[in-house]
Tab-separated table of C-alpha atoms in Angstrom:
chain	number	residue	atom	x	y	z
A	184	MET	CA	-11.889	-51.929	-74.252
A	185	ILE	CA	-14.520	-51.767	-71.814
A	186	GLU	CA	-13.717	-52.466	-68.148
A	187	ILE	CA	-16.181	-53.068	-65.375
A	188	ARG	CA	-14.921	-52.743	-61.811
A	189	GLY	CA	-17.039	-53.589	-58.647
A	190	LEU	CA	-20.331	-52.631	-60.040
A	191	HIS	CA	-23.214	-52.303	-57.640
A	192	LYS	CA	-26.837	-51.336	-58.370
A	193	SER	CA	-29.961	-51.645	-56.373
A	194	PHE	CA	-33.467	-50.631	-57.075
A	195	GLY	CA	-35.133	-49.934	-53.663
A	196	GLU	CA	-34.599	-52.931	-51.654
A	197	GLN	CA	-33.823	-55.288	-54.538
A	198	LYS	CA	-30.077	-55.752	-55.118
A	199	VAL	CA	-29.568	-56.329	-58.800
A	200	LEU	CA	-25.735	-55.972	-59.370
A	201	GLU	CA	-23.444	-56.932	-56.327
A	202	GLY	CA	-19.910	-56.318	-57.591
A	203	VAL	CA	-19.755	-56.967	-61.247
A	204	ASP	CA	-16.097	-57.278	-62.688
A	205	LEU	CA	-15.676	-57.748	-66.455
A	206	GLN	CA	-13.311	-57.107	-69.050
A	207	ILE	CA	-14.636	-56.795	-72.670
A	208	PRO	CA	-12.149	-57.123	-75.353
A	209	LYS	CA	-11.930	-54.984	-78.140
A	210	GLY	CA	-12.837	-56.221	-81.680
A	211	ARG	CA	-14.525	-59.392	-80.360
A	212	THR	CA	-18.161	-60.555	-79.381
A	213	THR	CA	-18.708	-61.167	-75.805
A	214	VAL	CA	-21.948	-62.523	-74.741
A	215	ILE	CA	-23.350	-62.126	-71.142
A	216	LEU	CA	-25.319	-64.935	-70.232
A	217	GLY	CA	-27.780	-65.307	-67.490
A	218	ARG	CA	-31.271	-66.355	-66.589
A	219	SER	CA	-34.250	-63.930	-67.003
A	220	GLY	CA	-34.111	-61.440	-64.197
A	221	ALA	CA	-30.537	-61.721	-63.532
A	222	GLY	CA	-29.699	-58.058	-64.109
A	223	LYS	CA	-28.296	-58.367	-67.616
A	224	SER	CA	-30.202	-55.570	-69.255
A	225	VAL	CA	-29.286	-53.415	-66.265
A	226	LEU	CA	-25.575	-54.185	-66.668
A	227	LEU	CA	-25.958	-53.276	-70.461
A	228	LYS	CA	-27.647	-50.030	-69.869
A	229	HIS	CA	-24.777	-49.126	-67.322
A	230	ILE	CA	-22.253	-49.640	-70.062
A	231	ILE	CA	-23.990	-46.916	-72.283
A	232	GLY	CA	-24.664	-44.815	-69.285
A	233	LEU	CA	-28.549	-45.132	-69.222
A	234	ILE	CA	-28.288	-46.063	-65.692
A	235	LYS	CA	-25.908	-44.723	-63.091
A	236	PRO	CA	-24.299	-47.308	-60.643
A	237	ASP	CA	-24.452	-47.033	-56.884
A	238	LYS	CA	-20.903	-47.900	-56.683
A	239	GLY	CA	-18.070	-49.152	-59.011
A	240	LYS	CA	-16.781	-47.853	-62.379
A	241	ILE	CA	-17.013	-48.591	-66.045
A	242	SER	CA	-14.361	-47.351	-68.309
A	243	VAL	CA	-14.577	-47.188	-72.048
A	244	ASP	CA	-11.210	-46.826	-73.768
A	245	GLY	CA	-9.705	-45.609	-70.511
A	246	ILE	CA	-12.419	-42.960	-69.565
A	247	ASP	CA	-14.609	-43.810	-66.558
A	248	ILE	CA	-18.085	-43.017	-67.882
A	249	THR	CA	-19.964	-43.077	-64.534
A	250	ARG	CA	-18.268	-39.656	-63.830
A	251	LEU	CA	-19.170	-37.928	-67.118
A	252	GLY	CA	-21.677	-35.015	-67.276
A	253	ASP	CA	-24.823	-35.025	-69.509
A	254	LYS	CA	-22.785	-33.489	-72.560
A	255	ASP	CA	-19.782	-35.499	-72.333
A	256	LEU	CA	-21.829	-38.734	-71.970
A	257	ASN	CA	-23.668	-37.860	-74.908
A	258	GLU	CA	-20.404	-37.296	-76.768
A	259	MET	CA	-19.158	-40.716	-75.428
A	260	ARG	CA	-22.355	-42.466	-76.752
A	261	LYS	CA	-21.503	-41.700	-80.326
A	262	LYS	CA	-18.965	-44.463	-80.079
A	263	PHE	CA	-21.824	-46.830	-79.441
A	264	GLY	CA	-24.911	-48.405	-81.209
A	265	MET	CA	-27.497	-50.384	-79.464
A	266	LEU	CA	-30.093	-52.874	-80.557
A	267	PHE	CA	-32.903	-52.874	-78.142
A	268	GLN	CA	-34.943	-55.935	-77.127
A	269	GLU	CA	-37.820	-55.131	-79.211
A	270	ALA	CA	-35.802	-52.954	-81.395
A	271	ALA	CA	-37.361	-49.670	-80.113
A	272	LEU	CA	-37.829	-48.251	-83.687
A	273	PHE	CA	-39.706	-44.918	-83.610
A	274	ASP	CA	-43.093	-45.847	-84.633
A	275	SER	CA	-44.003	-42.435	-86.039
A	276	MET	CA	-41.266	-42.833	-88.701
A	277	THR	CA	-40.756	-44.947	-91.649
A	278	VAL	CA	-38.169	-47.779	-91.652
A	279	GLY	CA	-35.925	-45.414	-93.838
A	280	ASP	CA	-36.232	-42.440	-91.493
A	281	ASN	CA	-35.405	-44.640	-88.593
A	282	VAL	CA	-32.240	-45.904	-89.981
A	283	ALA	CA	-31.378	-42.604	-91.342
A	284	PHE	CA	-32.026	-40.726	-87.687
A	285	PRO	CA	-28.469	-41.019	-86.328
A	286	LEU	CA	-27.028	-39.607	-89.651
A	287	ARG	CA	-29.419	-36.870	-89.717
A	288	GLU	CA	-28.810	-35.943	-86.171
A	289	HIS	CA	-24.926	-36.397	-86.136
A	290	THR	CA	-23.559	-35.813	-89.617
A	291	LYS	CA	-24.002	-32.973	-92.219
A	292	LEU	CA	-24.528	-35.211	-95.054
A	293	LYS	CA	-26.798	-34.422	-98.051
A	294	GLU	CA	-30.089	-35.966	-98.099
A	295	GLU	CA	-29.204	-38.051	-101.248
A	296	ASP	CA	-26.072	-39.484	-99.572
A	297	VAL	CA	-28.232	-40.307	-96.207
A	298	ARG	CA	-30.504	-42.199	-98.643
A	299	GLY	CA	-27.610	-44.007	-100.310
A	300	ILE	CA	-26.351	-45.136	-96.842
A	301	VAL	CA	-29.710	-46.345	-95.630
A	302	ALA	CA	-30.316	-48.340	-98.593
A	303	GLN	CA	-26.823	-49.969	-98.445
A	304	ARG	CA	-27.385	-50.689	-94.619
A	305	LEU	CA	-31.010	-52.165	-95.304
A	306	GLU	CA	-29.239	-54.336	-98.060
A	307	GLN	CA	-26.687	-55.504	-95.310
A	308	VAL	CA	-29.510	-56.610	-93.054
A	309	GLU	CA	-31.059	-58.368	-95.869
A	310	LEU	CA	-34.046	-56.127	-96.191
A	311	PRO	CA	-33.683	-54.017	-99.450
A	312	GLY	CA	-35.905	-51.608	-100.447
A	313	LEU	CA	-38.096	-51.355	-97.250
A	314	GLU	CA	-37.548	-47.816	-96.676
A	315	GLU	CA	-41.261	-46.704	-97.022
A	316	LYS	CA	-42.669	-49.294	-94.485
A	317	MET	CA	-43.875	-48.269	-91.113
A	318	PRO	CA	-42.404	-50.192	-88.119
A	319	ALA	CA	-46.020	-51.372	-87.390
A	320	GLU	CA	-46.097	-53.340	-90.567
A	321	LEU	CA	-42.967	-55.499	-89.839
A	322	SER	CA	-42.585	-58.867	-88.041
A	323	GLY	CA	-40.569	-59.229	-84.919
A	324	GLY	CA	-37.494	-60.391	-86.743
A	325	MET	CA	-37.618	-57.830	-89.500
A	326	LYS	CA	-37.787	-55.037	-86.732
A	327	ARG	CA	-34.642	-56.437	-85.130
A	328	ARG	CA	-32.839	-56.231	-88.612
A	329	VAL	CA	-33.951	-52.662	-88.970
A	330	GLY	CA	-32.877	-51.851	-85.512
A	331	LEU	CA	-29.217	-53.346	-86.369
A	332	ALA	CA	-29.311	-51.351	-89.405
A	333	ARG	CA	-29.899	-48.263	-87.354
A	334	ALA	CA	-27.502	-49.427	-84.654
A	335	ILE	CA	-24.582	-49.652	-87.141
A	336	VAL	CA	-25.191	-46.821	-89.477
A	337	LEU	CA	-22.605	-44.444	-87.978
A	338	ASP	CA	-20.110	-47.308	-87.844
A	339	PRO	CA	-19.907	-47.224	-84.092
A	340	GLU	CA	-16.993	-48.907	-82.390
A	341	ILE	CA	-18.936	-50.634	-79.934
A	342	VAL	CA	-22.454	-52.436	-80.474
A	343	LEU	CA	-24.757	-53.618	-77.628
A	344	PHE	CA	-27.470	-56.220	-78.163
A	345	ASP	CA	-30.336	-56.637	-75.643
A	346	GLU	CA	-31.562	-60.048	-76.073
A	347	PRO	CA	-31.445	-60.024	-79.876
A	348	THR	CA	-33.260	-63.473	-80.385
A	349	THR	CA	-35.650	-63.521	-77.582
A	350	GLY	CA	-39.282	-64.384	-78.779
A	351	LEU	CA	-38.306	-65.131	-82.325
A	352	ASP	CA	-38.901	-68.767	-83.857
A	353	PRO	CA	-35.703	-70.848	-84.051
A	354	PRO	CA	-35.044	-70.329	-87.785
A	355	MET	CA	-35.406	-66.487	-87.451
A	356	ALA	CA	-33.453	-66.620	-84.454
A	357	GLU	CA	-30.540	-68.392	-86.152
A	358	ALA	CA	-30.849	-65.868	-89.091
A	359	ILE	CA	-30.402	-62.945	-86.645
A	360	GLU	CA	-27.388	-64.570	-85.048
A	361	ASP	CA	-25.926	-65.290	-88.400
A	362	LEU	CA	-26.401	-61.617	-89.297
A	363	ILE	CA	-24.709	-60.573	-86.023
A	364	MET	CA	-21.896	-62.776	-86.832
A	365	LYS	CA	-21.427	-61.509	-90.314
A	366	THR	CA	-21.687	-57.875	-89.255
A	367	GLN	CA	-18.971	-58.420	-86.530
A	368	ARG	CA	-16.742	-60.221	-88.924
A	369	ARG	CA	-17.074	-57.637	-91.725
A	370	ARG	CA	-16.338	-54.560	-89.452
A	371	GLY	CA	-14.467	-56.114	-86.616
A	372	GLU	CA	-16.140	-53.962	-84.015
A	373	THR	CA	-16.586	-54.910	-80.347
A	374	PHE	CA	-20.136	-56.468	-79.835
A	375	VAL	CA	-21.697	-57.027	-76.545
A	376	VAL	CA	-24.625	-59.331	-76.455
A	377	ILE	CA	-26.992	-60.326	-73.521
A	378	THR	CA	-29.081	-63.207	-73.766
A	379	HIS	CA	-30.725	-66.138	-71.660
A	380	ASP	CA	-30.372	-68.400	-74.714
A	381	ILE	CA	-27.354	-70.664	-74.396
A	382	GLN	CA	-27.603	-71.749	-78.076
A	383	THR	CA	-27.408	-68.012	-79.180
A	384	ALA	CA	-24.362	-67.653	-76.819
A	385	PHE	CA	-22.510	-70.685	-78.060
A	386	HIS	CA	-23.295	-69.817	-81.715
A	387	ILE	CA	-21.953	-66.205	-81.786
A	388	ALA	CA	-19.579	-65.578	-78.864
A	389	HIS	CA	-15.839	-65.270	-78.660
A	390	THR	CA	-16.118	-64.954	-74.923
A	391	ILE	CA	-19.145	-65.889	-72.694
A	392	ALA	CA	-19.422	-64.398	-69.097
A	393	MET	CA	-22.183	-65.568	-66.867
A	394	LEU	CA	-24.119	-63.349	-64.679
A	395	HIS	CA	-25.690	-64.914	-61.585
A	396	GLU	CA	-27.042	-63.439	-58.472
A	397	GLY	CA	-25.435	-60.026	-59.290
A	398	ARG	CA	-21.936	-61.406	-60.158
A	399	ILE	CA	-19.952	-62.803	-62.996
A	400	VAL	CA	-19.485	-66.428	-61.839
A	401	GLU	CA	-17.657	-67.750	-65.002
A	402	GLU	CA	-15.978	-66.298	-67.959
A	403	GLY	CA	-14.109	-67.777	-71.075
A	404	SER	CA	-14.362	-69.040	-74.578
A	405	PRO	CA	-17.270	-71.145	-75.381
A	406	GLU	CA	-14.906	-74.296	-75.137
A	407	VAL	CA	-13.636	-73.284	-71.781
A	408	PHE	CA	-17.287	-72.778	-70.927
A	409	ARG	CA	-18.540	-75.983	-72.045
A	410	LYS	CA	-15.994	-77.783	-69.421
A	411	SER	CA	-16.691	-75.425	-66.724
A	412	SER	CA	-17.269	-77.332	-63.263
A	413	ASN	CA	-19.289	-74.123	-61.928
A	414	PRO	CA	-22.615	-75.863	-60.725
A	415	VAL	CA	-24.427	-72.701	-61.861
A	416	VAL	CA	-23.045	-73.122	-65.607
A	417	GLN	CA	-23.485	-76.763	-65.387
A	418	ALA	CA	-27.183	-76.341	-64.564
A	419	PHE	CA	-27.613	-73.705	-67.354
A	420	LEU	CA	-25.804	-76.229	-69.774
A	421	ALA	CA	-28.252	-79.012	-68.740
A	422	ARG	CA	-31.260	-76.921	-69.292
A	423	GLY	CA	-29.821	-75.960	-72.781
A	424	GLU	CA	-29.215	-79.699	-73.617
A	425	GLU	CA	-32.749	-80.576	-72.607
A	426	LYS	CA	-34.287	-77.907	-74.896
A	427	GLU	CA	-32.023	-79.014	-77.827
A	428	VAL	CA	-33.494	-82.588	-77.364
A	429	ARG	CA	-36.955	-81.388	-77.058
A	430	GLY	CA	-36.661	-78.840	-79.952
B	133	MET	CA	-56.365	-42.245	-36.524
B	134	TRP	CA	-52.684	-42.333	-37.051
B	135	LYS	CA	-53.017	-44.557	-40.041
B	136	ALA	CA	-55.395	-41.807	-41.610
B	137	ILE	CA	-52.868	-39.015	-40.785
B	138	ASN	CA	-50.087	-41.067	-42.153
B	139	THR	CA	-51.988	-41.792	-45.338
B	140	VAL	CA	-52.750	-37.997	-45.746
B	141	GLY	CA	-49.126	-37.149	-44.941
B	142	GLU	CA	-47.818	-39.634	-47.583
B	143	GLY	CA	-50.086	-38.235	-50.139
B	144	VAL	CA	-49.015	-34.599	-49.476
B	145	ALA	CA	-45.395	-35.582	-49.423
B	146	GLY	CA	-45.759	-37.492	-52.698
B	147	TYR	CA	-47.469	-34.566	-54.266
B	148	ILE	CA	-44.839	-32.043	-53.273
B	149	LYS	CA	-41.979	-34.536	-54.407
B	150	GLU	CA	-43.825	-34.492	-57.695
B	151	MET	CA	-44.042	-30.804	-57.983
B	152	GLY	CA	-40.224	-30.743	-57.263
B	153	ARG	CA	-39.594	-33.233	-60.071
B	154	ILE	CA	-41.774	-31.235	-62.404
B	155	PHE	CA	-39.726	-28.078	-61.566
B	156	LEU	CA	-36.377	-29.907	-62.144
B	157	LEU	CA	-37.783	-30.989	-65.581
B	158	LEU	CA	-38.550	-27.348	-66.181
B	159	LEU	CA	-35.002	-26.338	-65.517
B	160	ASP	CA	-33.621	-29.116	-67.635
B	161	THR	CA	-35.918	-27.902	-70.609
B	162	VAL	CA	-34.826	-24.270	-70.125
B	163	ARG	CA	-30.995	-25.396	-70.118
B	164	TRP	CA	-31.507	-27.718	-73.303
B	165	SER	CA	-33.487	-25.080	-75.068
B	166	LEU	CA	-30.540	-22.818	-74.752
B	167	TYR	CA	-27.949	-25.262	-76.269
B	168	PRO	CA	-27.587	-25.083	-80.116
B	169	PRO	CA	-28.501	-26.585	-82.511
B	170	PHE	CA	-31.907	-24.897	-82.379
B	171	ARG	CA	-34.621	-27.390	-83.795
B	172	PHE	CA	-37.135	-25.043	-85.724
B	173	ASP	CA	-38.214	-27.893	-87.640
B	174	LEU	CA	-39.415	-29.923	-84.615
B	175	LEU	CA	-40.962	-26.423	-83.051
B	176	PHE	CA	-42.984	-25.832	-86.294
B	177	GLN	CA	-44.059	-29.418	-86.308
B	178	GLN	CA	-45.297	-29.249	-82.679
B	179	MET	CA	-46.885	-25.640	-83.251
B	180	GLU	CA	-49.019	-27.358	-85.929
B	181	ARG	CA	-50.089	-30.179	-83.776
B	182	VAL	CA	-50.676	-28.279	-80.811
B	183	GLY	CA	-52.077	-25.137	-82.309
B	184	VAL	CA	-53.504	-25.668	-85.887
B	185	LYS	CA	-55.243	-28.851	-84.775
B	186	SER	CA	-56.692	-27.309	-81.827
B	187	VAL	CA	-58.381	-24.299	-83.753
B	188	LEU	CA	-61.846	-25.941	-84.464
B	189	VAL	CA	-62.354	-26.855	-80.756
B	190	VAL	CA	-61.268	-23.604	-79.463
B	191	VAL	CA	-63.518	-21.879	-81.790
B	192	LEU	CA	-66.458	-23.874	-80.603
B	193	THR	CA	-65.674	-23.507	-77.103
B	194	GLY	CA	-65.086	-19.581	-77.665
B	195	VAL	CA	-68.273	-18.950	-79.571
B	196	PHE	CA	-70.770	-21.003	-77.187
B	197	THR	CA	-69.080	-19.539	-74.098
B	198	GLY	CA	-69.490	-16.011	-75.467
B	199	MET	CA	-73.222	-16.625	-76.392
B	200	VAL	CA	-74.191	-18.110	-72.903
B	201	LEU	CA	-72.374	-15.338	-71.219
B	202	ALA	CA	-74.550	-12.931	-73.139
B	203	LEU	CA	-77.736	-14.614	-72.229
B	204	GLN	CA	-76.706	-15.016	-68.563
B	205	THR	CA	-75.483	-11.334	-67.991
B	206	PHE	CA	-78.545	-10.164	-70.000
B	207	TYR	CA	-80.789	-11.803	-67.504
B	208	ALA	CA	-78.930	-10.270	-64.546
B	209	LEU	CA	-78.240	-6.846	-65.988
B	210	LYS	CA	-81.899	-6.388	-67.311
B	211	LYS	CA	-83.007	-6.042	-63.513
B	212	PHE	CA	-80.889	-2.964	-63.262
B	213	GLY	CA	-81.877	-1.639	-66.571
B	214	ALA	CA	-78.081	-2.028	-67.654
B	215	GLU	CA	-78.682	-4.437	-70.632
B	216	THR	CA	-76.200	-2.324	-72.846
B	217	MET	CA	-73.292	-3.440	-70.551
B	218	VAL	CA	-73.784	-7.055	-71.785
B	219	GLY	CA	-71.048	-6.419	-74.331
B	220	VAL	CA	-68.614	-5.164	-71.785
B	221	THR	CA	-69.295	-8.042	-69.449
B	222	VAL	CA	-68.884	-10.562	-72.200
B	223	ALA	CA	-65.631	-9.127	-73.588
B	224	LEU	CA	-64.068	-8.708	-70.123
B	225	SER	CA	-64.931	-12.069	-68.918
B	226	MET	CA	-63.584	-13.561	-72.194
B	227	THR	CA	-60.257	-11.681	-72.387
B	228	ARG	CA	-59.519	-11.606	-68.708
B	229	GLU	CA	-60.569	-15.036	-67.594
B	230	LEU	CA	-62.509	-17.441	-69.748
B	231	GLY	CA	-60.675	-17.277	-72.962
B	232	PRO	CA	-57.238	-18.190	-71.467
B	233	VAL	CA	-58.665	-20.770	-69.120
B	234	LEU	CA	-61.032	-22.548	-71.303
B	235	THR	CA	-58.589	-22.359	-74.033
B	236	SER	CA	-55.989	-23.880	-71.974
B	237	ILE	CA	-58.087	-26.546	-70.679
B	238	MET	CA	-59.370	-27.617	-74.147
B	239	VAL	CA	-55.763	-27.969	-75.413
B	240	THR	CA	-54.884	-29.929	-72.310
B	241	GLY	CA	-57.482	-32.427	-73.056
B	242	ARG	CA	-56.419	-32.439	-76.724
B	243	ALA	CA	-52.702	-31.827	-76.913
B	244	GLY	CA	-51.491	-32.163	-73.267
B	245	SER	CA	-52.931	-35.764	-73.230
B	246	ALA	CA	-51.582	-36.665	-76.421
B	247	MET	CA	-48.014	-35.630	-75.250
B	248	ALA	CA	-48.369	-37.792	-72.301
B	249	ALA	CA	-49.673	-40.775	-74.341
B	250	GLU	CA	-47.045	-40.472	-76.989
B	251	ILE	CA	-44.008	-39.817	-74.920
B	252	GLY	CA	-45.416	-42.446	-72.430
B	253	SER	CA	-45.566	-45.080	-75.030
B	254	MET	CA	-42.066	-44.131	-76.212
B	255	ARG	CA	-40.849	-44.733	-72.585
B	256	VAL	CA	-42.390	-48.069	-72.195
B	257	THR	CA	-41.157	-49.335	-75.620
B	258	GLU	CA	-37.600	-48.145	-74.777
B	259	GLN	CA	-37.659	-45.383	-77.617
B	260	ILE	CA	-36.578	-42.699	-75.059
B	261	ASP	CA	-33.577	-45.088	-74.250
B	262	ALA	CA	-33.040	-45.554	-77.693
B	263	LEU	CA	-32.750	-41.618	-78.083
B	264	PHE	CA	-30.135	-41.464	-75.193
B	265	ALA	CA	-28.298	-44.344	-76.832
B	266	MET	CA	-28.119	-42.468	-80.070
B	267	ALA	CA	-26.731	-39.648	-78.270
B	268	VAL	CA	-29.702	-37.549	-78.872
B	269	ASN	CA	-31.135	-35.941	-75.590
B	270	PRO	CA	-34.880	-36.639	-75.339
B	271	VAL	CA	-35.496	-33.435	-73.226
B	272	LYS	CA	-34.167	-31.401	-76.108
B	273	TYR	CA	-35.641	-33.644	-78.819
B	274	LEU	CA	-39.030	-34.169	-77.446
B	275	ILE	CA	-39.840	-31.806	-74.650
B	276	VAL	CA	-38.226	-28.487	-75.623
B	277	PRO	CA	-40.209	-28.301	-78.840
B	278	ARG	CA	-43.556	-29.136	-77.255
B	279	VAL	CA	-42.985	-26.854	-74.316
B	280	LEU	CA	-42.021	-23.752	-76.599
B	281	ALA	CA	-44.702	-24.600	-79.061
B	282	SER	CA	-47.325	-24.438	-76.433
B	283	ILE	CA	-46.097	-21.100	-74.874
B	284	VAL	CA	-46.331	-19.605	-78.362
B	285	VAL	CA	-49.650	-21.328	-79.570
B	286	VAL	CA	-52.002	-21.187	-76.482
B	287	PRO	CA	-51.937	-17.172	-76.515
B	288	ILE	CA	-52.702	-17.289	-80.110
B	289	LEU	CA	-55.537	-19.755	-79.620
B	290	THR	CA	-56.722	-17.560	-76.790
B	291	ILE	CA	-56.992	-14.629	-79.274
B	292	ILE	CA	-59.070	-16.692	-81.396
B	293	ALA	CA	-61.245	-17.736	-78.457
B	294	ASP	CA	-61.615	-14.072	-77.319
B	295	PHE	CA	-62.529	-12.952	-80.689
B	296	VAL	CA	-65.147	-15.478	-81.396
B	297	GLY	CA	-66.502	-15.214	-77.990
B	298	ILE	CA	-67.076	-11.455	-78.369
B	299	VAL	CA	-68.745	-12.211	-81.821
B	300	GLY	CA	-70.937	-14.889	-80.332
B	301	GLY	CA	-71.863	-12.323	-77.311
B	302	TYR	CA	-72.577	-9.746	-80.096
B	303	PHE	CA	-74.880	-12.185	-82.053
B	304	VAL	CA	-76.925	-13.004	-78.980
B	305	GLY	CA	-77.038	-9.544	-77.454
B	306	VAL	CA	-77.836	-7.571	-80.569
B	307	ILE	CA	-79.400	-9.909	-83.072
B	308	ILE	CA	-81.289	-12.068	-80.548
B	309	LEU	CA	-81.866	-9.987	-77.649
B	310	ARG	CA	-82.272	-6.732	-79.674
B	311	ILE	CA	-79.745	-4.502	-77.448
B	312	ASN	CA	-78.765	-1.240	-79.719
B	313	ALA	CA	-75.735	-2.213	-81.541
B	314	GLY	CA	-74.279	1.202	-81.526
B	315	VAL	CA	-74.283	1.404	-77.632
B	316	TYR	CA	-73.227	-2.160	-77.226
B	317	VAL	CA	-70.019	-1.695	-79.216
B	318	ALA	CA	-69.369	1.775	-77.719
B	319	ASN	CA	-69.459	0.604	-74.140
B	320	MET	CA	-67.398	-2.244	-75.016
B	321	GLU	CA	-64.661	0.126	-76.616
B	322	LYS	CA	-65.028	2.540	-73.548
B	323	TYR	CA	-64.568	-0.124	-70.859
B	324	VAL	CA	-62.296	-2.718	-72.345
B	325	LYS	CA	-58.529	-1.826	-72.094
B	326	LEU	CA	-55.702	-3.326	-74.074
B	327	GLY	CA	-54.311	-4.318	-70.750
B	328	ASP	CA	-57.257	-6.654	-70.176
B	329	ILE	CA	-56.256	-8.489	-73.176
B	330	TYR	CA	-52.466	-8.570	-72.547
B	331	ASN	CA	-52.673	-9.897	-69.139
B	332	GLY	CA	-55.019	-12.581	-70.442
B	333	LEU	CA	-52.570	-13.509	-73.047
B	334	ILE	CA	-49.585	-13.497	-70.351
B	335	LYS	CA	-51.842	-16.016	-68.453
B	336	ALA	CA	-52.233	-18.184	-71.379
B	337	ALA	CA	-48.551	-18.309	-72.064
B	338	VAL	CA	-48.288	-19.499	-68.531
B	339	PHE	CA	-50.950	-22.143	-68.819
B	340	GLY	CA	-49.210	-23.260	-72.144
B	341	LEU	CA	-46.108	-23.885	-70.184
B	342	ILE	CA	-48.154	-25.859	-67.432
B	343	LEU	CA	-50.162	-28.125	-69.716
B	344	SER	CA	-47.029	-29.054	-72.011
B	345	LEU	CA	-44.608	-29.606	-69.037
B	346	ILE	CA	-47.002	-31.849	-67.198
B	347	GLY	CA	-48.118	-33.790	-70.430
B	348	CYS	CA	-44.464	-34.379	-71.072
B	349	TYR	CA	-43.295	-35.240	-67.299
B	350	LYS	CA	-46.324	-37.514	-67.078
B	351	GLY	CA	-45.165	-39.142	-70.254
B	352	PHE	CA	-41.463	-39.271	-69.575
B	353	THR	CA	-42.091	-40.988	-66.167
B	354	THR	CA	-44.392	-43.492	-67.483
B	355	THR	CA	-43.936	-47.050	-66.236
B	356	GLY	CA	-45.992	-50.324	-66.363
B	357	GLY	CA	-46.736	-50.809	-70.069
B	358	ALA	CA	-50.099	-49.867	-71.916
B	359	GLU	CA	-51.910	-49.585	-68.557
B	360	GLY	CA	-49.187	-47.291	-67.412
B	361	VAL	CA	-49.580	-45.027	-70.686
B	362	GLY	CA	-53.204	-44.733	-69.813
B	363	ARG	CA	-52.863	-43.984	-66.284
B	364	ALA	CA	-50.187	-41.186	-67.331
B	365	THR	CA	-52.467	-39.622	-69.875
B	366	THR	CA	-55.537	-39.228	-67.380
B	367	GLN	CA	-53.234	-38.138	-64.544
B	368	SER	CA	-51.577	-35.482	-66.921
B	369	VAL	CA	-55.181	-34.031	-67.880
B	370	VAL	CA	-56.328	-33.870	-64.367
B	371	LEU	CA	-53.170	-32.442	-62.806
B	372	ALA	CA	-52.750	-29.975	-65.451
B	373	ALA	CA	-56.366	-28.770	-65.299
B	374	VAL	CA	-56.022	-28.389	-61.512
B	375	ILE	CA	-52.653	-26.467	-61.518
B	376	ILE	CA	-54.086	-24.214	-64.408
B	377	LEU	CA	-56.914	-23.206	-62.106
B	378	MET	CA	-54.790	-22.602	-59.165
B	379	ALA	CA	-52.186	-20.551	-61.250
B	380	ASP	CA	-55.053	-18.658	-62.635
B	381	TYR	CA	-56.201	-17.348	-59.188
B	382	LEU	CA	-52.578	-16.479	-58.297
B	383	LEU	CA	-51.846	-14.887	-61.477
B	384	THR	CA	-55.214	-12.759	-61.355
B	385	ALA	CA	-54.443	-11.772	-57.743
B	386	VAL	CA	-50.973	-10.493	-58.802
B	387	MET	CA	-52.005	-8.908	-62.111
B	388	PHE	CA	-55.279	-7.259	-61.469
């Protein structure tokens, strides 16, 4: 379980997080929803220790990661996988080497075993046989699938997703969402997804938490969320419906 | 008036802060280079990129510098009837000064800038964050091999530059300007000490550290997308070149 308590973060004068409290249950998909610039990415990067908070704590399975030194934090990160917004694949490496990267860095597996696992993971993300391609040759949706394969290759307990469907056309976005759900169901890991897309949130979430002006203003299952009387949530829902009608 | 003083003051403070951050990165680099596992694969890869691929440009720089030195010193020394000292002057200038400095400046332009551009674009596309997230420390993975490779390879390139520079000087002095070959070489042997060469190589190793550390630092701290990468690359070359020249004076003052 991930527990965030009283998290504050400012960049210069700009206050981004102003006391975030959130519990992220194990083995479920939690979606953190908020408009662009609400500090969702900043929150996500705190969870994996890429950013240190000004105040507050984040415990992962009871350990406060904000107090860990470089080496311990590095160890802790082996529990995590992360899919970045534009996938952040290493553009100097092939798709196969990208997916194999965590295996080669953190395990002593033989090269043939590494290749076997990479092939299997690429199949899971519905991109079999793409090992030799370079990331620059892939579309946005394909990059994210490869990014997902890389994020889950070490069977992490927690997988973080930074805007997994942003910038994709609707069918591709839906395909990525299906893939996220399928992967979560198959392995039962803890998934944390941040998005500004309410469709994505309703599609994949077990729990939705709404981040607004540096705080979590609403939290609950998609059903609870739909019925929320919170005006911020209402405004967001209205925008979502508008988009649905137009789309 | 106050505004001007303020602007200058801010500039100086910013510069000092930046030097402090580069020093902290150096400490981090030393620390991570001591933790196993030692990544010889990455080290050799960087030695190839920084070293082998710079050979041609270093040879060209070295040979023409040696040749022009011979021409210029011949012009000056002829006035004292000391033409046979052309070889000594070329050899001493190359080994003590121009070999290490010009090699480092060329490697800065070729490899230091590439380090800033490559690490900078990794920074702006979140690849550095991805390394952190995959529990791979980017200082260890990206910076340590580049810095170590440069410290090893710049002195080797300097030896090449010294050698071809002296050969270029010989070509101009003996073949074109018709200085007596025996005296030319004998004087060189008599007046150039091994210490001149060693000190030049120590300088080269320090310059290798400077150019790689600044290239990596500028890349690592890049912000602002593609434009930011361009800015970081230019700044890395300018800053490294200036600091190499400053360090050159300090090292010369201390060692000679």
